[in-house]
Amino acid sequence: MSENEVKNLEDIFEARIARDEKIEPKDWMPEKYRKTHIRQISQHAHSEIVGMLPEGNWITRAPSLRRKAALLAKVQDEAGHGLYLYSACETLGISREELYDQLHTGKAKYSSIFNYPTLTWADMGAIGWLVDGAAIINQVPLCNTSYGPYARAMVRVCKEESFHQRQGFESLLKLCKGTPAQKEMAQDALNRWWWPSLMMFGPTDDESTHTEQSMKWKLKRKTNDELRQQFVDQTVPQAEILGINIPDPDLKWNAERKHYDFGEINWDEFWQVVKGHGPCNKKRIKDRVGAWERGAWVRDAALAYSDKKELGEQTESKIAS
Amino acid sequence: MKKTWPLWEVFVRSKNGLEHRHFGSLRAADAEMALENARDVYTRRMEGVSIWVVESKNITASNPENNGELFEPAQDKVYRHPTFYKLPDELKHM
Ligand SMILES: [Fe+2]
Ligand SMILES: [Fe+2]
Ligand SMILES: [Fe+2]
C-alpha cells in the first residue's frame, strides 16, 4: 500500500469514529490504533488481575460471614473483569501467553494503586469506596469507546463495579459507627489511601502525553484533571457521612469554581511507584508469577485429559464402524 | 509442554423465549470445562438460563473487505420492503 492510500484509509477510519461508528476486530485499523489499544486494554486487564492480590490477602480474615461473602464475590468479579479484558485484547491479534508474559516479566504496567499494602481490615472498605470509586469514574466513559470488544467488556465491568463500591462503603460505615478504635482504623485507612487514589487518574493534563489522540479515539472523554476533580467533588460529602477526615489541609469548597480545591499531589511518589519502587511492586509480581507457576501442572493435566478423552472417542467410533 | 488452552465463544440465552446471544470468550481445555467456566464468568448474576460454547476455530467469519459484494446488493432491492408499493389511501388493513 502506498503512503497516500494509507493516509486515505486513515481518514476514512477517523471519520467513522467521529460518526460514532464502532470498530470491530476484522476491520482495517491504523497500526497505532491497534498498538495503543493493546497497551491500554492489557494494562487494564493486568490491573484487574493484580488488583485481586491486596484484597485476597484479607478473605480468610474477614470479620463476619457477610463481609467474607461480599469480599469473595468482589474478588471473583475482578478475575472476571481481567478475563473479559484479556479476551477483548486478544481480538487485536496478540496471544494470551504474550500478554501474561508481559505482565510476568514486568514489561507491562498495571495500575500503581495495587502496589500499596493492605495493612488492616479497614483497607478493604477504603479500597471498595475509593479505589473502585475512582475506577468507576475512569471506566464509565469507556462504555462508549470506539473499539467494539473493549466497549462491550466495559459495559459488563461497569455493571458489576457498583456493588464493589457500595460494599466497601457499607463496611467502612460500620467501622465508623463502631468503637473509637474501629473508627480510628477507618481514619487510618483513609489517610493512607486518599492520595494514591487521586493518583489513579494519572499525571496532570499538562504532563499527560497521549490525551489528544485518546480523545479522538474515545479512549478518553474527559481529561485526567477533570476526572480527578469529579472524584474529589463526589467523595468529600461521602467522607462527611462517614465522619472521618480527608487528609488534606488545603481541601476546601471554592464557591466561585463550584468545586473543591485540593492540595498538591506528591508526583515524586507517583513516578517512583510507576517506575517499580512502590512498597509492594516486587511482591505483587512475585505472587502473581508464583501462582501462575504453581498452577502449571493443573493446566497441563486438563489438556492431557482432554486429549485423552478425544482419543478415546476416536477409538470408540472406529470400533463402532 | 507449552500448549495453551483453546479459545471458546460463549452464547447465553438470558431467558426462555429469547435467542442465545454472544456474551464473550474464554479459554478452557475442553467443552465441559468451557461450559463450567462460562457459567462462572458470564452468569454470576442470573444472566442466563442456557449456555452454548463453541470452539472459536470452528467459526467462519465474513471479512469486512467483502462487505461490498456481500451486503450492497440489498441496497437496490427496495421492492423487498412493503413501503415500495403504492396503494390508494382508502385501502385499510394492509
Ligand atoms: Fe477495573
Ligand atoms: Fe474490576
Ligand atoms: Fe472492582
Short mmCIF file of C-alpha atoms in Angstrom, two decimals, chain B residues 52-90:
data_model
loop_
_atom_site.label_atom_id
_atom_site.label_comp_id
_atom_site.label_asym_id
_atom_site.label_seq_id
_atom_site.Cartn_x
_atom_site.Cartn_y
_atom_site.Cartn_z
CA TRP B 52 -23.72 -22.70 24.31
CA VAL B 53 -19.97 -22.90 23.91
CA VAL B 54 -18.22 -23.41 20.62
CA GLU B 55 -14.53 -23.53 19.95
CA SER B 56 -13.59 -20.27 18.22
CA LYS B 57 -11.68 -22.04 15.46
CA ASN B 58 -14.94 -23.59 14.29
CA ILE B 59 -16.47 -20.23 13.49
CA THR B 60 -16.11 -18.94 9.95
CA ALA B 61 -16.47 -15.19 9.83
CA SER B 62 -17.09 -12.98 6.83
CA ASN B 63 -14.42 -10.43 6.07
CA PRO B 64 -15.22 -6.68 6.15
CA GLU B 65 -13.24 -6.35 2.91
CA ASN B 66 -16.01 -8.29 1.17
CA ASN B 67 -18.80 -6.24 2.68
CA GLY B 68 -19.45 -4.61 -0.68
CA GLU B 69 -20.23 -7.77 -2.62
CA LEU B 70 -21.98 -9.36 0.35
CA PHE B 71 -24.26 -6.62 1.56
CA GLU B 72 -24.51 -3.88 -1.03
CA PRO B 73 -26.76 -5.80 -3.46
CA ALA B 74 -29.54 -5.49 -0.87
CA GLN B 75 -29.46 -1.71 -1.18
CA ASP B 76 -31.05 -1.52 -4.64
CA LYS B 77 -33.78 -4.01 -3.84
CA VAL B 78 -36.23 -1.65 -2.22
CA TYR B 79 -39.08 -3.70 -3.71
CA ARG B 80 -38.46 -6.12 -0.83
CA HIS B 81 -39.96 -3.56 1.52
CA PRO B 82 -43.71 -3.04 1.93
CA THR B 83 -43.47 0.75 1.50
CA PHE B 84 -42.29 0.30 -2.11
CA TYR B 85 -45.83 -0.49 -3.20
CA LYS B 86 -48.10 2.50 -3.88
CA LEU B 87 -51.67 1.79 -2.86
CA PRO B 88 -54.73 4.04 -2.50
CA ASP B 89 -55.13 5.77 0.88
CA GLU B 90 -58.63 4.44 1.38
#
